[in-house]
Amino acid sequence: MKLIKKIAAIMFAFMMVFSLSTNAKATSGSQAENPQGGSITITNAIEGQEYKIYKILNLESYSYDVDPKDGAYSYTIADGWNGFFADSRQGGNYVNVKNGYVTWKDGLNDVEAANLAKAAIAFAQDSKNNINPLQNLTKTTSKNPNGTFTVTYSGLELGYYLVESSVGALCSLDTTNSTAKIEEKNSQPTLEKNIYELNTNNPVKLTTANIGESIHYHVQITVGKGANNYVFHDEIASGLKCLENDTIPFNVQITTNHEGIVKPNTDEYTLSLDTNKTSFTLKFEDSFIQKKLSAGDKIYLDYFATVTADAQTDVALTNTAYLNYGNNQKTNEDYAKVYTYQIPVFKYTIKDGEKALSGAKFKLYRDSKDVNHIVKFNKNSNTYTHTYNSTGNVEELESGTDGYVYINGLSAGTYILEETKAPDGYNKLKDPITITVNQKSDGTKEITANNVDATGTVKVLNNKGSLLPSTGGMGTTLIYLVGGALVLGSGIVLMNKKRAKAK
């Protein structure tokens, strides 16, 4: 209750001072008595926080004799806010409006003022109301010795203002107090997004994975002062899908470091997964954030997604996370990235340049040439998509008419490419090729084949076989021809001898 009262007090502040003259009496327009205008100063401001200022009431005139609090003040509704004050469920619940002039209802206290501020902020944030914060204000920012910031907006006409921040304060500017101060009691929560590497649980910003492999995401939220309205948002790129199946729904494990491990009850948060399973929100109830946690405590979120078969290769599959808090304030977005790679293999021979060869067959092994390490695939033309630890039924890869085998969906690592059949008329490779895929610091791949750079393409050269002498070849044929000639010659000689004797 103390916290609520303090926040409520900040949200609604009338700051009056006594007149220097007991006989003074003033009646004028809002700027006539104070042509320099007023100012709003926000102390203990959050670095980088955007503060929006709306004018909701104009101070048309005022009059008092001795004590300003006993004076009369004439307020009219500022442009754009008529609908808010006309609605009995919004501003009309706190003020009376007659002939365009506004008076506060009797009994308005700090708690009701806090509710008025909350309702006004909701009205301003609703796009259909076309409410815009004041523009081109004179803004001065200074850093204090203790590391906090002070932000002052000056040149404001006197009237009644709404300041939108994680505080959401209402303040009054009039001739009796043309400078208003608001202390920012809240602090910005922080968010950090990582991936836990498979088998190591090292937190990293980017990693590699096979198609079909699960990605372990880990988020750390640091609770800020005055924590409220925490809504966590997470969105993953095409090619990733939040992990669930027919029996196990998508789940986020929630733990904290406050007094050991604290898990929220199921009624203290709401998890909503979109129909495409590519984004979700996690809304925490204030009963959990404010009552069970303190500023500086950590909230840990762990959840999983799967790399799908339609994931693009060699590009970042990005996961984006951020936190809304307070009056729809937002932390910076944080990212974690996954890459799955392609290994292009080109089968060719040398004939007037590089001639593509189709029909070459290969097997791919991970880490070592062992039957248990064969990588299995699903075939799509001459593109083979590696499915990690799945029931893929293709073990042999065959080059297409363009000579290529496109091997998709692989994580970084070492692979052994073995040619199992050469194209007809060509010699099969004697030794397999060792392919190494490395992930560089920017996430892109680096490929070597037998320690030679092959980032563009792994090239596999085949040589044409030559026609070898065989049994029944030219060697024996020549003998037969010579032998036949000798036999024929001998026959002719014998026939000639016989003819000679007959004569």
Short mmCIF file of C-alpha atoms in Angstrom, two decimals:
data_model
loop_
_atom_site.label_atom_id
_atom_site.label_comp_id
_atom_site.label_asym_id
_atom_site.label_seq_id
_atom_site.Cartn_x
_atom_site.Cartn_y
_atom_site.Cartn_z
CA MET A 1 0.00 0.00 0.00
CA LYS A 2 2.86 2.38 0.76
CA LEU A 3 4.24 1.94 -2.75
CA ILE A 4 0.82 2.54 -4.29
CA LYS A 5 0.31 5.67 -2.24
CA LYS A 6 3.73 7.01 -3.20
CA ILE A 7 3.13 6.40 -6.89
CA ALA A 8 -0.34 7.88 -6.64
CA ALA A 9 1.06 10.95 -4.95
CA ILE A 10 3.53 11.41 -7.78
CA MET A 11 0.85 10.90 -10.39
CA PHE A 12 -1.26 13.76 -9.11
CA ALA A 13 0.64 16.76 -7.77
CA PHE A 14 -0.76 20.21 -7.11
CA MET A 15 2.19 22.40 -6.25
CA MET A 16 0.98 25.69 -4.81
CA VAL A 17 2.96 28.49 -3.13
CA PHE A 18 1.73 31.53 -1.21
CA SER A 19 1.57 34.92 -2.83
CA LEU A 20 4.28 37.36 -1.78
CA SER A 21 1.71 40.11 -1.24
CA THR A 22 -1.29 39.75 1.05
CA ASN A 23 -3.16 42.39 -0.90
CA ALA A 24 -2.45 41.06 -4.37
CA LYS A 25 -5.26 40.16 -6.66
CA ALA A 26 -4.81 38.93 -10.18
CA THR A 27 -7.15 38.13 -13.02
CA SER A 28 -5.56 37.42 -16.37
CA GLY A 29 -4.98 34.91 -19.11
CA SER A 30 -2.62 32.05 -18.44
CA GLN A 31 0.35 33.61 -20.17
CA ALA A 32 -0.25 37.27 -19.28
CA GLU A 33 1.08 36.84 -15.74
CA ASN A 34 3.80 34.46 -16.83
CA PRO A 35 4.88 35.18 -20.42
CA GLN A 36 7.89 32.87 -20.06
CA GLY A 37 5.58 29.91 -19.54
CA GLY A 38 6.11 27.05 -17.16
CA SER A 39 8.33 23.98 -16.97
CA ILE A 40 8.17 20.35 -15.94
CA THR A 41 11.31 18.77 -14.46
CA ILE A 42 11.71 15.01 -14.15
CA THR A 43 14.33 13.99 -11.62
CA ASN A 44 15.95 10.58 -11.32
CA ALA A 45 15.10 10.16 -15.01
CA ILE A 46 15.95 6.98 -16.86
CA GLU A 47 18.69 7.36 -19.48
CA GLY A 48 17.19 6.98 -22.93
CA GLN A 49 13.62 7.01 -21.61
CA GLU A 50 11.13 8.80 -23.85
CA TYR A 51 8.84 11.08 -21.86
CA LYS A 52 5.66 12.22 -23.59
CA ILE A 53 3.83 15.32 -22.41
CA TYR A 54 0.16 16.00 -23.17
CA LYS A 55 -1.80 19.11 -22.32
CA ILE A 56 -5.26 18.03 -21.21
CA LEU A 57 -6.67 21.26 -19.66
CA ASN A 58 -6.10 24.94 -20.42
CA LEU A 59 -5.89 27.46 -17.59
CA GLU A 60 -8.09 30.26 -18.95
CA SER A 61 -8.10 32.54 -15.90
CA TYR A 62 -7.58 32.55 -12.18
CA SER A 63 -8.26 34.82 -9.22
CA TYR A 64 -7.26 34.82 -5.58
CA ASP A 65 -6.73 37.36 -2.80
CA VAL A 66 -4.46 35.99 -0.09
CA ASP A 67 -4.20 32.24 -0.29
CA PRO A 68 -3.91 30.60 -3.72
CA LYS A 69 -5.64 27.46 -2.54
CA ASP A 70 -8.75 29.55 -1.80
CA GLY A 71 -8.70 31.09 -5.26
CA ALA A 72 -10.81 30.42 -8.33
CA TYR A 73 -9.38 28.72 -11.43
CA SER A 74 -11.09 28.46 -14.76
CA TYR A 75 -10.11 25.34 -16.75
CA THR A 76 -11.23 24.42 -20.27
CA ILE A 77 -10.63 21.17 -22.11
CA ALA A 78 -7.57 21.09 -24.37
CA ASP A 79 -7.87 20.11 -28.02
CA GLY A 80 -8.56 16.42 -28.55
CA TRP A 81 -9.64 15.61 -24.98
CA ASN A 82 -13.37 16.36 -25.15
CA GLY A 83 -14.21 12.70 -25.72
CA PHE A 84 -12.17 11.66 -22.70
CA PHE A 85 -13.90 14.04 -20.29
CA ALA A 86 -17.34 13.43 -21.80
CA ASP A 87 -17.12 9.69 -21.12
CA SER A 88 -18.35 8.82 -17.62
CA ARG A 89 -16.15 5.73 -17.65
CA GLN A 90 -13.03 7.79 -18.26
CA GLY A 91 -12.32 11.41 -17.38
CA GLY A 92 -16.00 12.13 -16.79
CA ASN A 93 -15.80 9.95 -13.71
CA TYR A 94 -13.57 12.50 -12.01
CA VAL A 95 -14.70 15.94 -13.25
CA ASN A 96 -17.82 17.94 -13.98
CA VAL A 97 -18.07 19.70 -17.34
CA LYS A 98 -20.51 22.57 -17.79
CA ASN A 99 -20.54 25.02 -20.69
CA GLY A 100 -17.06 23.82 -21.62
CA TYR A 101 -15.57 24.50 -18.17
CA VAL A 102 -14.14 21.83 -15.92
CA THR A 103 -14.40 21.51 -12.14
CA TRP A 104 -13.16 18.64 -10.02
CA LYS A 105 -15.72 16.45 -8.35
CA ASP A 106 -15.90 16.62 -4.59
CA GLY A 107 -13.78 14.15 -2.68
CA LEU A 108 -11.16 13.58 -5.38
CA ASN A 109 -8.21 11.97 -3.59
CA ASP A 110 -4.76 10.73 -4.53
CA VAL A 111 -5.91 7.22 -5.43
CA GLU A 112 -8.60 8.58 -7.76
CA ALA A 113 -6.06 10.96 -9.27
CA ALA A 114 -3.82 7.96 -9.98
CA ASN A 115 -6.73 6.22 -11.70
CA LEU A 116 -7.42 9.38 -13.71
CA ALA A 117 -3.80 9.42 -14.89
CA LYS A 118 -3.99 5.76 -15.90
CA ALA A 119 -7.23 6.33 -17.82
CA ALA A 120 -5.80 9.41 -19.55
CA ILE A 121 -2.71 7.51 -20.68
CA ALA A 122 -4.86 4.71 -22.05
CA PHE A 123 -6.92 7.28 -23.96
CA ALA A 124 -3.79 8.91 -25.39
CA GLN A 125 -2.35 5.55 -26.47
CA ASP A 126 -5.50 4.55 -28.34
CA SER A 127 -4.70 5.41 -31.97
CA LYS A 128 -8.34 6.05 -32.89
CA ASN A 129 -8.37 9.09 -30.56
CA ASN A 130 -5.63 10.83 -32.56
CA ILE A 131 -3.96 12.25 -29.48
CA ASN A 132 -0.37 13.37 -30.01
CA PRO A 133 2.13 14.52 -27.39
CA LEU A 134 3.43 18.08 -27.54
CA GLN A 135 6.12 18.56 -30.14
CA ASN A 136 9.21 20.77 -30.41
CA LEU A 137 9.47 21.35 -26.68
CA THR A 138 12.62 22.87 -25.25
CA LYS A 139 14.35 19.94 -23.54
CA THR A 140 17.38 20.14 -21.26
CA THR A 141 19.12 17.02 -19.94
CA SER A 142 21.82 16.92 -17.30
CA LYS A 143 23.65 14.10 -15.59
CA ASN A 144 23.90 14.21 -11.83
CA PRO A 145 26.99 13.21 -9.80
CA ASN A 146 25.18 10.07 -8.59
CA GLY A 147 24.69 8.90 -12.16
CA THR A 148 21.00 9.80 -12.45
CA PHE A 149 19.60 12.21 -15.02
CA THR A 150 17.42 15.30 -14.81
CA VAL A 151 15.23 16.25 -17.75
CA THR A 152 13.44 19.61 -17.97
CA TYR A 153 10.81 20.59 -20.54
CA SER A 154 10.30 24.37 -20.59
CA GLY A 155 8.20 26.96 -22.43
CA LEU A 156 4.90 25.30 -21.49
CA GLU A 157 1.70 27.29 -21.32
CA LEU A 158 0.09 27.18 -17.91
CA GLY A 159 -2.54 24.52 -17.55
CA TYR A 160 -2.96 20.87 -16.60
CA TYR A 161 -0.59 18.29 -18.04
CA LEU A 162 -0.16 14.54 -18.31
CA VAL A 163 3.36 13.11 -18.37
CA GLU A 164 3.59 9.63 -19.86
CA SER A 165 6.44 7.52 -18.61
CA SER A 166 6.72 4.51 -16.40
CA VAL A 167 5.32 6.86 -13.71
CA GLY A 168 2.39 8.29 -15.62
CA ALA A 169 2.11 11.49 -13.55
CA LEU A 170 -0.43 14.30 -13.68
CA CYS A 171 0.83 17.74 -12.80
CA SER A 172 -0.58 21.28 -12.65
CA LEU A 173 1.08 24.41 -14.02
CA ASP A 174 -0.51 27.73 -13.05
CA THR A 175 0.51 31.17 -11.91
CA THR A 176 0.98 29.98 -8.36
CA ASN A 177 3.40 27.28 -9.42
CA SER A 178 4.83 27.55 -12.90
CA THR A 179 7.49 24.91 -12.26
CA ALA A 180 6.45 21.35 -11.58
CA LYS A 181 8.78 18.56 -10.47
CA ILE A 182 8.19 14.85 -10.85
CA GLU A 183 10.54 12.23 -9.47
CA GLU A 184 10.85 9.09 -11.54
CA LYS A 185 10.39 6.38 -8.91
CA ASN A 186 10.65 3.50 -11.34
CA SER A 187 13.69 2.12 -13.11
CA GLN A 188 13.90 0.40 -16.44
CA PRO A 189 14.07 -3.40 -16.42
CA THR A 190 16.72 -4.98 -18.63
CA LEU A 191 16.55 -8.01 -20.88
CA GLU A 192 19.24 -10.28 -22.27
CA LYS A 193 18.62 -12.99 -24.88
CA ASN A 194 20.96 -15.93 -25.56
CA ILE A 195 21.09 -19.45 -26.96
CA TYR A 196 22.46 -22.33 -24.92
CA GLU A 197 24.81 -24.31 -27.16
CA LEU A 198 24.01 -27.99 -27.55
CA ASN A 199 25.80 -30.21 -25.01
CA THR A 200 27.72 -27.27 -23.47
CA ASN A 201 25.07 -24.83 -22.18
CA ASN A 202 27.37 -21.96 -23.02
CA PRO A 203 25.29 -18.80 -23.62
CA VAL A 204 25.95 -17.42 -27.12
CA LYS A 205 24.38 -14.84 -29.41
CA LEU A 206 24.63 -17.01 -32.52
CA THR A 207 25.05 -20.68 -33.28
CA THR A 208 24.55 -23.29 -36.00
CA ALA A 209 22.10 -26.16 -36.22
CA ASN A 210 20.91 -28.97 -38.44
CA ILE A 211 17.41 -28.96 -39.85
CA GLY A 212 15.22 -30.75 -37.33
CA GLU A 213 17.42 -29.79 -34.39
CA SER A 214 16.09 -28.05 -31.27
CA ILE A 215 17.37 -24.64 -30.17
CA HIS A 216 17.48 -23.83 -26.44
CA TYR A 217 16.70 -20.15 -25.86
CA HIS A 218 17.50 -18.49 -22.54
CA VAL A 219 16.31 -15.02 -21.46
CA GLN A 220 17.34 -13.09 -18.36
CA ILE A 221 15.09 -10.24 -17.18
CA THR A 222 16.38 -7.95 -14.44
CA VAL A 223 13.48 -6.45 -12.46
CA GLY A 224 13.40 -2.65 -12.11
CA LYS A 225 12.07 -0.44 -9.33
CA GLY A 226 8.32 0.02 -9.24
CA ALA A 227 7.88 -3.03 -11.46
CA ASN A 228 4.45 -3.46 -13.01
CA ASN A 229 2.70 -4.55 -16.19
CA TYR A 230 5.50 -6.86 -17.38
CA VAL A 231 4.65 -8.45 -20.75
CA PHE A 232 7.41 -10.43 -22.50
CA HIS A 233 7.31 -10.70 -26.31
CA ASP A 234 9.20 -13.23 -28.42
CA GLU A 235 9.19 -13.69 -32.19
CA ILE A 236 11.18 -16.13 -34.31
CA ALA A 237 11.98 -15.97 -38.01
CA SER A 238 10.56 -18.16 -40.74
CA GLY A 239 12.37 -21.48 -40.64
CA LEU A 240 11.94 -21.79 -36.88
CA LYS A 241 8.93 -23.05 -34.94
CA CYS A 242 8.23 -23.11 -31.22
CA LEU A 243 8.72 -26.66 -30.02
CA GLU A 244 5.62 -28.68 -29.23
CA ASN A 245 3.96 -31.88 -30.39
CA ASP A 246 0.65 -33.68 -30.10
CA THR A 247 1.26 -34.66 -26.49
CA ILE A 248 3.53 -31.89 -25.19
CA PRO A 249 2.29 -28.27 -25.59
CA PHE A 250 4.68 -25.36 -25.89
CA ASN A 251 5.98 -24.34 -22.50
CA VAL A 252 8.27 -21.74 -20.96
CA GLN A 253 10.18 -22.67 -17.83
CA ILE A 254 10.12 -19.68 -15.46
CA THR A 255 12.50 -19.43 -12.50
CA THR A 256 13.99 -16.57 -10.47
CA ASN A 257 16.92 -15.99 -8.15
CA HIS A 258 14.80 -14.34 -5.45
CA GLU A 259 15.28 -16.28 -2.21
CA GLY A 260 16.39 -19.31 -4.14
CA ILE A 261 14.21 -20.63 -6.93
CA VAL A 262 10.77 -19.07 -7.10
CA LYS A 263 8.31 -20.32 -9.70
CA PRO A 264 5.10 -18.39 -10.33
CA ASN A 265 1.78 -20.07 -9.84
CA THR A 266 -0.22 -20.77 -12.99
CA ASP A 267 -2.59 -17.91 -12.15
CA GLU A 268 0.31 -15.43 -11.91
CA TYR A 269 1.16 -15.44 -15.61
CA THR A 270 -0.53 -15.99 -18.97
CA LEU A 271 1.26 -17.67 -21.89
CA SER A 272 -0.18 -17.07 -25.36
CA LEU A 273 1.26 -18.84 -28.44
CA ASP A 274 0.20 -17.65 -31.90
CA THR A 275 -1.37 -20.09 -34.36
CA ASN A 276 1.74 -20.22 -36.55
CA LYS A 277 3.87 -21.11 -33.53
CA THR A 278 6.38 -18.40 -34.44
CA SER A 279 5.70 -15.91 -31.64
CA PHE A 280 4.34 -15.81 -28.12
CA THR A 281 3.66 -13.41 -25.26
CA LEU A 282 4.13 -14.03 -21.56
CA LYS A 283 2.19 -11.66 -19.30
CA PHE A 284 3.12 -11.55 -15.61
CA GLU A 285 0.58 -10.52 -13.02
CA ASP A 286 1.64 -7.71 -10.71
CA SER A 287 0.91 -10.04 -7.80
CA PHE A 288 3.99 -12.01 -8.84
CA ILE A 289 6.26 -9.16 -9.95
CA GLN A 290 5.57 -6.78 -7.07
CA LYS A 291 4.89 -9.13 -4.18
CA LYS A 292 7.41 -11.92 -4.79
CA LEU A 293 10.25 -10.00 -6.43
CA SER A 294 12.36 -6.92 -5.69
CA ALA A 295 14.38 -4.54 -7.82
CA GLY A 296 17.48 -6.30 -9.13
CA ASP A 297 15.99 -9.80 -8.98
CA LYS A 298 16.30 -11.96 -12.07
CA ILE A 299 13.61 -13.78 -14.00
CA TYR A 300 14.92 -16.63 -16.16
CA LEU A 301 12.97 -17.94 -19.14
CA ASP A 302 13.91 -21.15 -20.97
CA TYR A 303 12.12 -22.49 -24.03
CA PHE A 304 12.83 -24.36 -27.26
CA ALA A 305 12.27 -24.01 -31.00
CA THR A 306 12.98 -26.32 -33.94
CA VAL A 307 14.72 -25.59 -37.22
CA THR A 308 12.19 -26.54 -39.90
CA ALA A 309 12.72 -28.04 -43.36
CA ASP A 310 11.85 -24.74 -45.06
CA ALA A 311 14.61 -22.83 -43.27
CA GLN A 312 16.76 -20.72 -45.57
CA THR A 313 20.39 -21.72 -45.65
CA ASP A 314 23.33 -19.38 -45.03
CA VAL A 315 21.14 -16.59 -43.59
CA ALA A 316 20.38 -15.64 -40.00
CA LEU A 317 17.26 -17.19 -38.51
CA THR A 318 16.68 -14.40 -36.00
CA ASN A 319 14.86 -14.56 -32.69
CA THR A 320 13.73 -11.17 -31.30
CA ALA A 321 12.71 -10.51 -27.71
CA TYR A 322 11.66 -7.44 -25.71
CA LEU A 323 9.65 -6.51 -22.63
CA ASN A 324 6.79 -4.05 -22.25
CA TYR A 325 6.43 -2.57 -18.79
CA GLY A 326 4.80 0.30 -16.91
CA ASN A 327 2.62 2.45 -19.14
CA ASN A 328 3.45 0.55 -22.32
CA GLN A 329 7.15 1.36 -22.08
CA LYS A 330 9.52 -0.96 -23.91
CA THR A 331 13.01 -2.25 -23.29
CA ASN A 332 15.51 -2.45 -26.11
CA GLU A 333 15.07 -5.45 -28.37
CA ASP A 334 17.63 -8.22 -28.02
CA TYR A 335 18.45 -10.88 -30.59
CA ALA A 336 19.80 -14.40 -30.94
CA LYS A 337 20.60 -15.95 -34.31
CA VAL A 338 20.77 -19.46 -35.74
CA TYR A 339 22.38 -20.47 -39.04
CA THR A 340 21.96 -23.66 -41.02
CA TYR A 341 24.34 -24.06 -43.94
CA GLN A 342 24.51 -25.38 -47.50
CA ILE A 343 27.45 -27.30 -48.97
CA PRO A 344 27.39 -27.06 -52.79
CA VAL A 345 29.32 -29.90 -54.49
CA PHE A 346 30.24 -29.64 -58.20
CA LYS A 347 31.17 -32.76 -60.17
CA TYR A 348 33.16 -32.05 -63.35
CA THR A 349 35.88 -33.08 -65.76
CA ILE A 350 38.34 -31.07 -67.85
CA LYS A 351 37.27 -30.79 -71.47
CA ASP A 352 37.51 -27.38 -73.06
CA GLY A 353 37.13 -25.98 -69.58
CA GLU A 354 35.06 -27.46 -66.75
CA LYS A 355 32.44 -29.86 -68.03
CA ALA A 356 29.65 -30.78 -65.61
CA LEU A 357 29.13 -34.48 -64.96
CA SER A 358 25.82 -35.99 -63.93
CA GLY A 359 25.25 -39.38 -62.36
CA ALA A 360 28.08 -39.28 -59.82
CA LYS A 361 27.01 -40.74 -56.47
CA PHE A 362 28.27 -39.84 -53.01
CA LYS A 363 27.79 -40.61 -49.35
CA LEU A 364 28.33 -38.04 -46.61
CA TYR A 365 29.57 -38.87 -43.12
CA ARG A 366 29.77 -36.65 -40.06
CA ASP A 367 33.09 -36.54 -38.18
CA SER A 368 34.41 -39.89 -39.46
CA LYS A 369 33.82 -42.48 -42.17
CA ASP A 370 31.73 -44.91 -40.21
CA VAL A 371 28.47 -46.57 -41.17
CA ASN A 372 26.87 -45.18 -38.01
CA HIS A 373 27.84 -41.62 -39.03
CA ILE A 374 26.15 -41.57 -42.43
CA VAL A 375 24.07 -38.44 -42.86
CA LYS A 376 20.59 -39.13 -44.20
CA PHE A 377 18.57 -36.86 -46.43
CA ASN A 378 15.26 -36.13 -48.06
CA LYS A 379 15.65 -35.75 -51.82
CA ASN A 380 14.36 -32.79 -53.83
CA SER A 381 15.69 -32.94 -57.38
CA ASN A 382 19.47 -32.60 -56.93
CA THR A 383 18.99 -30.74 -53.64
CA TYR A 384 19.33 -32.88 -50.53
CA THR A 385 18.02 -31.55 -47.25
CA HIS A 386 19.74 -33.00 -44.24
CA THR A 387 17.30 -33.81 -41.45
CA TYR A 388 19.08 -34.19 -38.12
CA ASN A 389 18.39 -37.44 -36.28
CA SER A 390 15.35 -38.16 -38.39
CA THR A 391 13.96 -40.94 -40.55
CA GLY A 392 15.41 -39.59 -43.81
CA ASN A 393 15.68 -42.50 -46.27
CA VAL A 394 18.27 -41.21 -48.76
CA GLU A 395 21.93 -42.03 -48.11
CA GLU A 396 23.36 -41.62 -51.61
CA LEU A 397 23.56 -38.21 -53.25
CA GLU A 398 23.60 -37.98 -57.05
CA SER A 399 24.82 -35.07 -59.14
CA GLY A 400 22.25 -33.51 -61.45
CA THR A 401 22.55 -32.48 -65.07
CA ASP A 402 24.31 -29.29 -63.98
CA GLY A 403 26.86 -31.36 -62.09
CA TYR A 404 25.76 -30.07 -58.69
CA VAL A 405 24.63 -31.65 -55.46
CA TYR A 406 23.25 -29.01 -53.08
CA ILE A 407 23.47 -30.31 -49.53
CA ASN A 408 21.21 -28.18 -47.31
CA GLY A 409 20.49 -27.84 -43.63
CA LEU A 410 23.83 -28.66 -42.00
CA SER A 411 25.42 -27.25 -38.89
CA ALA A 412 29.09 -26.34 -38.70
CA GLY A 413 31.39 -29.33 -38.32
CA THR A 414 33.58 -31.86 -40.14
CA TYR A 415 32.19 -34.04 -42.92
CA ILE A 416 33.60 -36.85 -45.08
CA LEU A 417 32.44 -36.96 -48.72
CA GLU A 418 32.95 -40.35 -50.38
CA GLU A 419 32.30 -40.99 -54.06
CA THR A 420 30.55 -44.36 -54.33
CA LYS A 421 30.00 -44.38 -58.11
CA ALA A 422 31.62 -42.36 -60.87
CA PRO A 423 29.76 -41.30 -64.01
CA ASP A 424 29.93 -43.89 -66.77
CA GLY A 425 33.29 -43.82 -68.47
CA TYR A 426 35.04 -41.94 -65.63
CA ASN A 427 37.30 -43.07 -62.82
CA LYS A 428 35.97 -43.03 -59.25
CA LEU A 429 37.84 -40.99 -56.66
CA LYS A 430 40.35 -43.11 -54.79
CA ASP A 431 40.25 -41.10 -51.53
CA PRO A 432 37.32 -39.34 -49.80
CA ILE A 433 37.29 -35.56 -49.34
CA THR A 434 37.34 -34.04 -45.84
CA ILE A 435 35.06 -31.00 -45.70
CA THR A 436 35.17 -28.58 -42.77
CA VAL A 437 32.41 -26.01 -42.21
CA ASN A 438 33.26 -23.24 -39.73
CA GLN A 439 31.02 -20.45 -38.45
CA LYS A 440 32.71 -17.04 -38.54
CA SER A 441 32.14 -14.35 -35.93
CA ASP A 442 29.46 -12.68 -38.07
CA GLY A 443 27.63 -16.00 -38.49
CA THR A 444 28.59 -16.62 -42.12
CA LYS A 445 30.24 -19.89 -43.14
CA GLU A 446 33.78 -20.79 -44.12
CA ILE A 447 34.29 -24.10 -45.97
CA THR A 448 37.53 -25.97 -46.67
CA ALA A 449 37.95 -29.18 -48.69
CA ASN A 450 41.10 -31.12 -47.78
CA ASN A 451 42.34 -27.91 -46.13
CA VAL A 452 41.83 -25.83 -49.29
CA ASP A 453 39.36 -22.93 -49.31
CA ALA A 454 36.06 -24.03 -50.86
CA THR A 455 33.54 -21.52 -49.45
CA GLY A 456 31.98 -21.06 -52.87
CA THR A 457 31.82 -24.69 -54.00
CA VAL A 458 33.44 -28.03 -53.20
CA LYS A 459 34.76 -29.13 -56.60
CA VAL A 460 35.17 -32.84 -57.39
CA LEU A 461 37.25 -33.63 -60.50
CA ASN A 462 36.85 -36.91 -62.39
CA ASN A 463 39.19 -38.07 -65.17
CA LYS A 464 38.01 -40.02 -68.19
CA GLY A 465 39.16 -43.66 -68.34
CA SER A 466 41.35 -44.80 -71.33
CA LEU A 467 40.72 -47.96 -73.41
CA LEU A 468 43.14 -50.66 -72.18
CA PRO A 469 44.47 -53.68 -74.21
CA SER A 470 42.42 -56.81 -73.54
CA THR A 471 42.45 -60.56 -74.38
CA GLY A 472 41.71 -60.87 -78.14
CA GLY A 473 43.06 -57.43 -78.76
CA MET A 474 45.41 -56.17 -81.49
CA GLY A 475 48.37 -58.18 -80.14
CA THR A 476 46.87 -61.64 -80.83
CA THR A 477 44.99 -60.44 -83.89
CA LEU A 478 48.29 -59.54 -85.53
CA ILE A 479 49.65 -63.02 -84.77
CA TYR A 480 46.54 -64.55 -86.28
CA LEU A 481 46.89 -62.42 -89.39
CA VAL A 482 50.56 -63.29 -89.83
CA GLY A 483 49.88 -66.98 -89.14
CA GLY A 484 46.99 -66.97 -91.58
CA ALA A 485 49.16 -65.38 -94.26
CA LEU A 486 51.85 -68.02 -93.74
CA VAL A 487 49.31 -70.85 -93.95
CA LEU A 488 47.79 -69.34 -97.09
CA GLY A 489 51.24 -68.92 -98.61
CA SER A 490 52.19 -72.50 -97.83
CA GLY A 491 49.01 -73.75 -99.44
CA ILE A 492 49.71 -71.82 -102.63
CA VAL A 493 53.26 -73.23 -102.80
CA LEU A 494 52.01 -76.83 -102.38
CA MET A 495 49.36 -76.36 -105.05
CA ASN A 496 51.93 -75.03 -107.50
CA LYS A 497 54.23 -78.04 -106.86
CA LYS A 498 51.41 -80.50 -107.49
CA ARG A 499 50.53 -78.80 -110.79
CA ALA A 500 54.14 -78.97 -111.89
CA LYS A 501 54.37 -82.75 -111.24
CA ALA A 502 51.12 -83.41 -113.05
CA LYS A 503 52.60 -81.92 -116.20
#
